[in-house]
Every structure is written in structure tokens, then in C-alpha cells.
Short mmCIF file of C-alpha atoms and ligand atoms in Angstrom, two decimals:
data_model
loop_
_atom_site.label_atom_id
_atom_site.label_comp_id
_atom_site.label_asym_id
_atom_site.label_seq_id
_atom_site.Cartn_x
_atom_site.Cartn_y
_atom_site.Cartn_z
CA MET L 1 0.02 0.22 0.38
CA SER L 2 1.70 3.14 -1.16
CA GLY L 3 -0.77 5.40 0.54
CA TYR L 4 -0.16 7.96 -2.45
CA ASP L 5 -4.00 6.37 -3.83
CA ARG L 6 -7.15 7.94 -1.71
CA ILE L 7 -8.95 5.17 0.55
CA TYR L 8 -12.68 6.17 0.27
CA LEU L 9 -15.24 5.55 2.71
CA ALA L 10 -17.41 3.86 -0.15
CA SER L 11 -16.52 4.62 -3.41
CA PRO L 12 -18.82 3.27 -6.90
CA HIS L 13 -18.04 -0.85 -7.10
CA MET L 14 -19.02 -2.10 -11.00
CA GLY L 15 -20.25 -5.37 -10.99
CA GLY L 16 -19.77 -6.21 -14.97
CA ASN L 17 -23.07 -6.44 -16.21
CA GLU L 18 -24.07 -2.35 -15.99
CA GLN L 19 -22.03 -2.04 -19.60
CA LYS L 20 -24.17 -4.64 -21.19
CA TYR L 21 -27.13 -3.51 -19.75
CA ILE L 22 -26.35 0.90 -20.84
CA ASN L 23 -25.25 -1.11 -24.30
CA ARG L 24 -29.03 -2.13 -24.44
CA ALA L 25 -30.04 0.85 -24.64
CA PHE L 26 -27.70 2.43 -26.86
CA GLU L 27 -28.86 -0.19 -29.06
CA THR L 28 -32.68 0.54 -28.92
CA ASN L 29 -31.84 4.03 -28.81
CA TRP L 30 -33.63 4.48 -25.77
CA ILE L 31 -31.92 6.90 -24.30
CA ALA L 32 -34.44 8.28 -22.58
CA PRO L 33 -36.61 8.38 -18.96
CA LEU L 34 -38.20 5.25 -20.05
CA GLY L 35 -37.12 2.13 -21.11
CA GLU L 36 -37.49 -1.35 -20.87
CA ASN L 37 -33.83 -0.83 -18.21
CA VAL L 38 -36.51 1.48 -16.18
CA ASP L 39 -38.74 -0.82 -16.80
CA LEU L 40 -37.34 -3.99 -15.13
CA PHE L 41 -35.12 -2.30 -12.88
CA GLU L 42 -38.48 -1.34 -10.96
CA GLN L 43 -39.79 -5.42 -10.94
CA GLU L 44 -36.45 -6.13 -9.41
CA ILE L 45 -36.26 -3.54 -6.87
CA ALA L 46 -39.85 -3.89 -6.05
CA SER L 47 -39.65 -8.22 -5.76
CA TYR L 48 -35.92 -7.29 -4.39
CA ALA L 49 -37.60 -4.89 -1.31
CA GLY L 50 -40.82 -7.25 -1.37
CA SER L 51 -43.24 -4.26 -2.55
CA ASN L 52 -46.14 -4.81 -4.88
CA GLY L 53 -44.33 -1.92 -7.06
CA ALA L 54 -41.75 0.50 -7.45
CA LEU L 55 -41.07 3.67 -9.13
CA ALA L 56 -37.22 5.11 -10.59
CA LEU L 57 -36.57 8.28 -9.89
CA SER L 58 -34.00 10.63 -9.95
CA SER L 59 -32.93 10.27 -6.86
CA GLY L 60 -33.96 9.55 -2.97
CA THR L 61 -34.61 13.04 -1.76
CA ALA L 62 -36.95 12.94 -5.31
CA ALA L 63 -38.33 9.49 -3.59
CA ILE L 64 -39.24 11.27 -0.17
CA HIS L 65 -40.60 14.66 -1.60
CA LEU L 66 -43.44 12.79 -3.34
CA ALA L 67 -44.09 10.60 -0.73
CA LEU L 68 -44.68 13.56 1.63
CA ILE L 69 -46.97 15.18 -1.59
CA LEU L 70 -49.03 11.77 -1.65
CA LEU L 71 -49.57 11.78 1.86
CA GLY L 72 -51.07 15.62 1.76
CA VAL L 73 -47.99 17.47 3.59
CA GLY L 74 -48.68 20.82 2.73
CA ARG L 75 -48.17 24.54 4.43
CA ASP L 76 -47.87 24.75 7.86
CA ASP L 77 -48.30 20.71 8.30
CA VAL L 78 -46.13 18.90 10.65
CA VAL L 79 -43.41 16.10 9.50
CA PHE L 80 -41.77 13.85 12.69
CA CYS L 81 -38.65 13.33 11.19
CA SER L 82 -35.51 11.49 12.74
CA SER L 83 -32.72 13.35 13.79
CA LEU L 84 -29.44 11.48 13.11
CA THR L 85 -29.55 11.37 9.62
CA PHE L 86 -28.30 13.33 6.28
CA ILE L 87 -30.15 16.47 5.55
CA ALA L 88 -31.84 14.53 2.71
CA SER L 89 -34.64 13.20 4.57
CA ALA L 90 -35.86 16.24 5.85
CA ASN L 91 -35.32 18.98 2.76
CA PRO L 92 -38.29 17.21 1.38
CA ILE L 93 -40.64 18.41 4.06
CA LEU L 94 -39.46 21.79 3.82
CA TYR L 95 -40.15 21.91 0.21
CA GLN L 96 -43.66 21.61 0.94
CA GLY L 97 -43.69 24.95 2.94
CA ALA L 98 -44.24 22.31 6.11
CA ILE L 99 -42.94 22.14 9.75
CA PRO L 100 -40.35 18.99 10.61
CA VAL L 101 -39.97 17.82 14.31
CA PHE L 102 -37.00 16.22 15.15
CA ILE L 103 -36.99 12.84 17.04
CA ASP L 104 -33.91 11.46 18.63
CA SER L 105 -32.30 8.33 18.31
CA GLU L 106 -32.14 4.74 20.85
CA PRO L 107 -28.81 3.23 21.52
CA ASP L 108 -29.71 0.72 20.46
CA THR L 109 -30.32 0.92 16.47
CA TRP L 110 -28.97 4.69 16.43
CA ASN L 111 -31.88 4.75 14.69
CA MET L 112 -35.47 6.90 15.71
CA SER L 113 -36.28 6.03 19.60
CA PRO L 114 -39.45 4.35 20.10
CA SER L 115 -39.96 6.28 23.36
CA ALA L 116 -38.72 9.68 22.49
CA LEU L 117 -41.47 9.52 19.19
CA ARG L 118 -43.83 8.38 21.68
CA SER L 119 -43.71 12.03 23.60
CA ALA L 120 -43.74 13.56 20.49
CA PHE L 121 -47.24 12.27 19.58
CA GLU L 122 -48.45 12.77 22.92
CA LEU L 123 -47.47 16.17 22.60
CA TYR L 124 -48.79 16.90 19.44
CA ALA L 125 -51.67 15.12 20.27
CA ALA L 126 -52.39 17.70 23.07
CA ARG L 127 -51.66 20.38 20.60
CA LYS L 128 -54.23 18.86 18.12
CA LYS L 129 -51.57 18.85 15.63
CA LEU L 130 -51.16 15.28 14.79
CA PRO L 131 -48.22 14.79 12.10
CA LYS L 132 -49.53 14.09 8.57
CA ALA L 133 -46.44 12.13 8.21
CA VAL L 134 -43.42 10.37 10.09
CA VAL L 135 -40.23 9.94 8.11
CA VAL L 136 -37.91 7.12 9.95
CA VAL L 137 -34.65 6.45 8.93
CA ASN L 138 -31.90 3.46 8.57
CA LEU L 139 -29.30 4.52 9.99
CA TYR L 140 -25.40 3.46 7.93
CA GLY L 141 -27.40 0.00 6.57
CA GLN L 142 -29.17 -0.82 9.77
CA SER L 143 -33.27 -1.11 10.24
CA ALA L 144 -35.30 1.61 12.65
CA ASP L 145 -37.44 -1.39 15.52
CA TYR L 146 -40.14 -1.26 12.88
CA ASN L 147 -42.51 -3.19 15.35
CA GLN L 148 -42.68 -0.37 17.94
CA ILE L 149 -42.51 2.85 15.48
CA LYS L 150 -45.27 1.10 13.78
CA ASP L 151 -47.50 0.87 16.52
CA ILE L 152 -47.17 4.21 18.29
CA CYS L 153 -48.00 5.28 14.35
CA ASP L 154 -50.93 2.97 13.67
CA SER L 155 -52.29 4.27 17.22
CA TYR L 156 -52.92 7.39 15.96
CA GLY L 157 -53.09 6.91 12.23
CA VAL L 158 -50.13 8.57 10.93
CA PRO L 159 -48.17 6.80 7.68
CA ILE L 160 -44.44 6.35 8.05
CA VAL L 161 -42.29 7.02 5.03
CA GLU L 162 -38.96 4.41 5.34
CA ASP L 163 -35.74 6.26 4.29
CA ALA L 164 -33.81 3.06 3.54
CA ALA L 165 -31.01 5.24 1.22
CA GLU L 166 -28.83 3.43 3.38
CA SER L 167 -30.10 -0.05 4.53
CA LEU L 168 -30.68 -1.70 0.62
CA GLY L 169 -30.88 -5.52 1.66
CA ALA L 170 -30.35 -5.12 5.53
CA THR L 171 -33.52 -7.25 6.92
CA TYR L 172 -35.61 -6.83 10.01
CA HIS L 173 -36.58 -9.94 11.92
CA GLY L 174 -35.96 -11.33 8.24
CA LYS L 175 -37.86 -9.10 6.36
CA ARG L 176 -35.79 -6.74 4.05
CA THR L 177 -35.89 -3.10 4.78
CA GLY L 178 -38.06 -0.47 2.55
CA GLY L 179 -40.93 -2.15 3.01
CA PHE L 180 -42.42 -0.89 6.76
CA GLY L 181 -43.59 1.84 6.10
CA LYS L 182 -46.81 3.08 3.85
CA PHE L 183 -43.76 4.11 1.22
CA GLY L 184 -39.85 3.54 1.41
CA ILE L 185 -36.87 5.13 -0.54
CA PHE L 186 -33.84 3.64 -1.68
CA SER L 187 -31.15 6.12 -3.41
CA PHE L 188 -28.52 4.88 -5.81
CA ASN L 189 -26.30 7.75 -5.47
CA GLY L 190 -22.78 7.37 -5.84
CA ASN L 191 -21.58 6.61 -2.01
CA LYS L 192 -24.44 4.59 -1.69
CA ILE L 193 -23.94 0.36 -1.23
CA ILE L 194 -25.31 0.09 -5.01
CA THR L 195 -25.25 3.15 -7.50
CA THR L 196 -26.85 4.31 -10.92
CA SER L 197 -24.35 7.38 -10.24
CA GLY L 198 -27.47 9.19 -9.49
CA GLY L 199 -31.01 7.86 -8.80
CA GLY L 200 -33.92 6.46 -5.98
CA MET L 201 -36.88 4.65 -5.75
CA LEU L 202 -40.29 4.80 -4.66
CA VAL L 203 -41.24 1.56 -2.90
CA SER L 204 -44.96 0.85 -1.96
CA ASP L 205 -47.57 -2.53 -1.78
CA ASP L 206 -50.23 0.65 -2.99
CA THR L 207 -49.50 0.65 -6.89
CA ALA L 208 -51.89 3.04 -7.65
CA ALA L 209 -50.71 6.00 -5.28
CA LEU L 210 -47.31 5.23 -7.50
CA GLU L 211 -49.11 5.09 -10.54
CA LYS L 212 -50.01 9.03 -8.88
CA ALA L 213 -46.52 9.55 -8.20
CA ARG L 214 -45.73 8.67 -11.97
CA PHE L 215 -47.79 11.50 -12.70
CA TYR L 216 -45.96 14.01 -10.62
CA SER L 217 -42.57 12.86 -11.51
CA THR L 218 -43.60 13.84 -15.44
CA GLN L 219 -44.60 16.76 -14.61
CA ALA L 220 -48.45 16.05 -13.88
CA ARG L 221 -49.22 15.99 -17.57
CA ASP L 222 -53.03 15.35 -17.82
CA LYS L 223 -54.44 13.04 -20.61
CA ALA L 224 -54.85 14.79 -23.70
CA ILE L 225 -53.03 14.95 -26.93
CA HIS L 226 -52.08 18.90 -26.09
CA TYR L 227 -50.43 19.49 -23.66
CA GLN L 228 -52.31 20.12 -20.56
CA HIS L 229 -51.59 20.69 -16.97
CA SER L 230 -54.15 20.96 -14.25
CA GLU L 231 -51.63 19.89 -11.38
CA LEU L 232 -48.31 21.09 -9.91
CA GLY L 233 -45.59 18.11 -11.14
CA TYR L 234 -41.52 17.86 -11.41
CA ASN L 235 -39.14 16.23 -13.92
CA TYR L 236 -38.10 13.11 -10.78
CA ARG L 237 -37.80 10.20 -13.47
CA LEU L 238 -35.05 7.96 -13.67
CA SER L 239 -33.48 8.03 -17.31
CA ASN L 240 -32.87 4.56 -19.00
CA VAL L 241 -29.43 4.68 -19.43
CA LEU L 242 -28.78 4.53 -15.86
CA ALA L 243 -31.41 2.45 -15.04
CA GLY L 244 -29.12 -0.21 -16.69
CA ILE L 245 -25.94 0.68 -14.36
CA GLY L 246 -29.20 -0.46 -11.73
CA ARG L 247 -29.67 -3.84 -13.01
CA GLY L 248 -25.80 -4.49 -13.22
CA GLN L 249 -25.56 -2.95 -9.68
CA LEU L 250 -28.72 -4.97 -8.11
CA GLU L 251 -27.05 -8.32 -9.32
CA VAL L 252 -23.88 -8.15 -7.00
CA LEU L 253 -26.29 -6.21 -4.13
CA ASP L 254 -25.65 -9.27 -2.34
CA GLU L 255 -21.64 -9.86 -3.00
CA ARG L 256 -21.54 -5.77 -1.73
CA ILE L 257 -23.39 -6.75 1.52
CA ASN L 258 -21.52 -9.73 2.29
CA LYS L 259 -18.14 -7.73 1.67
CA LYS L 260 -19.04 -4.81 3.66
CA ARG L 261 -20.17 -7.20 6.96
CA GLU L 262 -16.25 -8.57 5.91
CA ILE L 263 -14.68 -5.51 6.41
CA PHE L 264 -16.83 -4.70 9.32
CA GLU L 265 -15.38 -7.74 11.17
CA ARG L 266 -12.18 -7.38 10.48
CA TYR L 267 -12.28 -3.50 11.88
CA ARG L 268 -13.97 -5.06 14.96
CA GLU L 269 -11.42 -8.05 15.31
CA GLN L 270 -8.40 -6.30 15.17
CA LEU L 271 -9.27 -2.97 16.57
CA GLN L 272 -11.01 -4.71 20.14
CA ASP L 273 -8.09 -4.55 22.00
CA ILE L 274 -8.69 -0.68 22.37
CA ASP L 275 -11.32 -0.07 25.34
CA SER L 276 -11.67 3.23 24.38
CA ILE L 277 -13.49 1.83 21.03
CA ARG L 278 -16.59 0.66 20.25
CA PHE L 279 -18.75 -0.28 17.03
CA MET L 280 -22.35 0.67 16.11
CA PRO L 281 -24.44 -2.44 17.61
CA GLU L 282 -26.17 -4.45 15.47
CA ALA L 283 -29.66 -4.95 16.98
CA ASN L 284 -31.46 -7.69 18.03
CA GLY L 285 -33.50 -9.80 15.08
CA CYS L 286 -31.52 -7.44 12.47
CA THR L 287 -28.90 -7.57 9.91
CA SER L 288 -27.23 -4.49 9.02
CA THR L 289 -25.48 -4.29 5.65
CA ARG L 290 -22.70 -2.58 7.30
CA TRP L 291 -22.58 0.09 4.86
CA LEU L 292 -20.44 1.92 6.79
CA THR L 293 -18.35 0.67 9.92
CA VAL L 294 -18.93 3.16 12.35
CA MET L 295 -17.07 3.79 15.74
CA THR L 296 -17.64 5.88 18.48
CA ILE L 297 -14.42 7.28 20.54
CA ASP L 298 -15.62 6.77 24.79
CA PRO L 299 -14.34 10.11 26.13
CA ASP L 300 -15.09 8.72 29.82
CA ALA L 301 -11.70 6.49 28.83
CA THR L 302 -9.09 8.67 26.23
CA ASN L 303 -9.30 12.03 26.02
CA LYS L 304 -8.64 11.82 22.37
CA LYS L 305 -10.99 13.33 20.37
CA THR L 306 -12.32 12.31 16.42
CA TYR L 307 -11.64 15.11 15.04
CA GLU L 308 -8.09 14.21 15.88
CA LEU L 309 -8.71 10.98 14.07
CA ILE L 310 -9.88 12.02 11.29
CA ASN L 311 -6.78 14.72 10.63
CA TYR L 312 -4.85 11.81 11.87
CA LEU L 313 -6.14 9.87 8.86
CA GLN L 314 -6.35 12.46 6.46
CA GLN L 315 -2.63 13.11 6.85
CA TYR L 316 -2.00 9.02 4.49
CA ASN L 317 -5.09 9.56 2.13
CA ILE L 318 -7.49 7.96 4.11
CA GLU L 319 -11.00 9.41 3.87
CA SER L 320 -13.28 9.49 7.47
CA ARG L 321 -15.63 11.62 8.91
CA PRO L 322 -17.68 12.36 11.65
CA VAL L 323 -21.10 10.48 12.17
CA TRP L 324 -23.86 13.13 10.71
CA LYS L 325 -24.46 15.80 12.09
CA PRO L 326 -27.79 15.85 13.89
CA LEU L 327 -30.49 18.00 12.16
CA HIS L 328 -31.28 20.02 15.27
CA MET L 329 -27.86 20.75 15.56
CA GLN L 330 -27.99 22.75 12.20
CA PRO L 331 -28.09 26.21 11.23
CA LEU L 332 -31.19 25.20 8.99
CA PHE L 333 -33.21 24.39 11.66
CA GLN L 334 -32.62 26.44 14.42
CA ASN L 335 -35.92 26.41 17.02
CA ILE L 336 -37.45 23.06 15.50
CA ASP L 337 -38.69 21.18 18.29
CA TYR L 338 -36.24 18.21 19.08
CA PHE L 339 -37.66 15.27 21.29
CA ARG L 340 -34.67 13.70 23.48
CA TYR L 341 -34.38 9.74 24.33
CA ASN L 342 -34.05 10.93 27.96
CA GLU L 343 -32.13 13.15 29.71
CA LEU L 344 -29.37 12.05 27.28
CA ASP L 345 -29.12 13.11 23.99
CA VAL L 346 -28.32 10.28 22.01
CA SER L 347 -27.84 11.28 18.40
CA GLN L 348 -25.69 14.62 19.64
CA ASN L 349 -23.31 12.55 21.73
CA LEU L 350 -23.37 10.14 18.08
CA PHE L 351 -22.08 12.77 16.42
CA TYR L 352 -19.31 14.32 19.31
CA ASN L 353 -17.79 10.24 19.37
CA GLY L 354 -18.75 8.70 15.97
CA VAL L 355 -16.05 8.38 13.02
CA CYS L 356 -17.13 6.62 10.07
CA LEU L 357 -14.34 4.88 8.75
CA PRO L 358 -13.64 3.66 5.20
CA SER L 359 -15.60 0.75 4.19
CA ASP L 360 -15.27 1.04 0.62
CA THR L 361 -16.01 -2.74 -1.05
CA ASN L 362 -13.07 -1.88 -4.28
CA MET L 363 -10.66 -1.87 -0.55
CA THR L 364 -8.25 -4.84 -0.60
CA GLU L 365 -7.27 -6.30 2.45
CA ASN L 366 -4.05 -5.41 2.15
CA THR L 367 -5.41 -1.42 2.10
CA GLN L 368 -7.78 -2.44 4.88
CA ASP L 369 -4.69 -3.31 7.74
CA PHE L 370 -2.85 -0.34 6.85
CA VAL L 371 -6.19 1.88 7.85
CA ILE L 372 -5.92 -0.14 10.65
CA ASP L 373 -2.39 0.17 11.13
CA LYS L 374 -2.70 3.64 11.64
CA ILE L 375 -6.20 3.93 13.36
CA ARG L 376 -3.67 1.96 16.44
CA ALA L 377 -0.55 4.23 15.72
CA PHE L 378 -3.58 7.23 16.63
CA PHE L 379 -4.28 5.19 19.42
CA HIS L 380 -1.38 4.50 20.69
CA GLN L 381 0.80 8.36 20.13
CA ARG L 382 0.89 10.03 23.52
C1 PLP V 401 -28.34 9.46 0.24
C2 PLP V 401 -29.22 9.83 1.65
C3 PLP V 401 -30.22 10.36 1.09
C4 PLP V 401 -30.62 11.23 -0.35
O1 PLP V 401 -30.66 10.63 -1.29
P1 PLP V 401 -30.39 11.09 -2.79
O2 PLP V 401 -30.15 10.34 -3.72
O3 PLP V 401 -28.72 11.64 -2.83
O4 PLP V 401 -31.47 11.77 -2.98
C5 PLP V 401 -31.76 10.29 1.65
N1 PLP V 401 -31.59 10.16 3.20
C6 PLP V 401 -30.10 9.66 3.55
C7 PLP V 401 -30.37 9.11 5.20
C8 PLP V 401 -29.44 9.43 2.47
O5 PLP V 401 -27.97 8.47 2.85
#
């Protein structure tokens, strides 16, 4: 390992058949946001995720946006959302002029805390301002606790949008993520476990709702020969060329998941003697894809800081990052309601103490050993 090549958190990793499907689009001249690759990619994702249908879109963000539109989220409506996540989970709430309310994580999964969610519901029910939807995020390849979360949401009759952008292929009590809410969304951005360079998918058992989403995603064009529009639409479809990449990628998804889990195990085994390091837990009944290996530094066991580790690794051209900065801490969301786990702010602590490590399936064992060496050297320096 020279150390000159950058070592990434996650980079695109082609399987081999992507080019074949792209060529098919070229041969048939379907260089358009429709065609065979799009249709088949939708069917394949729906069947993989165990949903009745799927709609291929230009991004995961677009999928969340359409889900909120279909749930009737509009101006001044309230939407509950996980706080510990990428901004894309919540931006579509703002697109609709609605008001996000953020929910803390639980220590077991790092995902939405059912008890914090219950507190939020109790308060907003008392205010007679129930949310129109709850956006639940599956972080870093691990499912949220849907048995509990669904019970709470069902008891108030509020639908779930499952943000499974980071968890394609993860399971919760034997069922793959994406199908636990009224709508589920996936992302095929370049850093995700499989990629189309950019793209997303909306999945649901409600195929009529998906038809409506298809309508909104193609500029809401009325059924007429002339161009007529009665509703506001968007240009959100995935191109047939990119869907070809997705089809090739889906063929190697399970292989990628196995590799991600091997990468995690190697870190865990080779760093387990460092007392101040912990790893993201895998909750009972869940299989995480370990999209990213994430560790935390125990502040009671060492005075070493996450930023020092990140800067240290950077010297060797190794990419590492803090855990997502929680949305309730973002300048964009000042004065937004937030429900903590208990007196502890779990997501804030994870942000302060968490580091995402290179989890690139393109990485060789030698390269990972180089990263592990540098992490060990960091913790052993005085
Ligand atoms: C990547 C990601 C998204 C957005 O996906 P895009 O395809 O980049 O729009 C949404 N939510 C989470 C949690 C993500 O990690």
C-alpha cells in the first residue's frame, strides 16, 4: 500500500454487467427516462424489497418529496423525522412548506427512539396538531425498530415514510427494509451500496399511489393530446441509461453486503483490544449491511477526539468522517422542536464521538490493514 491513492469511505463498484445493459439502451436508442431498463429495474427492486411496486426516480430525495406529496403534506403541516440523518431526509419537508419536528435516536440501533417518538406524539396530540407523516431513517445499513415504531404510528393513524437510502438489503426480523411504511425510498447515489451514479426509487404496496407518483414525476401531464396541466408536477424520472447501471449493480448487491460485513468484522477483530473504541451495535433481530463501519470513541476512556483521528488519517490520504451532524443541531433548523431519548441527547453524543471508517468494497485486505495500522498508531501515540 503506497498511501498515495486515496482510500474512500465508499466508492462506486461496478459488477461487470452494467455496460451490457447500458449498451442495450444505446442499441434500441432508448436514451430517455423510460424504456426497458427502467421497467425491469423497477420490477427487480420491488421484488427484492418485497413491495408490490416501485417507481424509478432521479434521486432518493425526489422519492421522499413525492411520498410527502402523496401523503398530502402541505404548508404548516407537521412531519416528524429522525434527527440523526443526512439533510436529504428532511429537505423535502421544507419543499412542501411543512414544519419538521426531530426525534432523537435510541442507543441500540442509533435509529429513531420509540420512546422519544411516543413523547412527541403525546405532546402534538394534546396540541391537536398530529403529524401528517413520520420519516423514519435506517442509518448506515441498519433497520430502525419498526415493531415499536409502527405500533405507535398506527395508534395515531399516521403513515410512515421509510428512508431506506442507506439500508438496501438490510433485514429486520427476516424481512428486508423498505417495505415497513406506507412508502419506502432507496438511493443510488455514488456512495451508496449500489449506485446508478445518481438515482432513487419509491416503493409501496399501494400501486395506485405509485401511479399518482409517476404522474407527478413527469410534470403532471393530464391525459390529452395537447400539453395540459391541472396540477403542479416535477421532472423526477430516472433515465433508461442509468437504470441499466442499476440492473447490473443489483446482480452484485448481496456480494457487496457480504463484503461490507467482512470489512466491519476485520475492523472489530483487529481493534478490539483498544478499550476506548466501540462499534455501532447490531440490534437483536436485525442484519445490518454495514454500509459504513462506524466506531465511537468513549470520552470517559480517552481524551482523544474524533476530529484528531479524522485529521490524522487524512495525512495518509484516508477518508473518514464524523457521524451525521444531527438535524436539530443544523443552522437551517434553528428553533425547531426536538424530542430527546431521555436526559441524554443520544444523536448529539453520537455526532461528538462517532467516526465513519473506510468501508469501500473496492478496498483490498492490505489496504484495510494499512487503515487499521494507522488507527492503532493514532491511539498509541502519547
Ligand atoms: C443518500 C441519502 C438520501 C438521499 O439520496 P439522494 O439519492 O442522494 O437524493 C436520503 N436519506 C439518507 C439517509 C441518505 O443517506
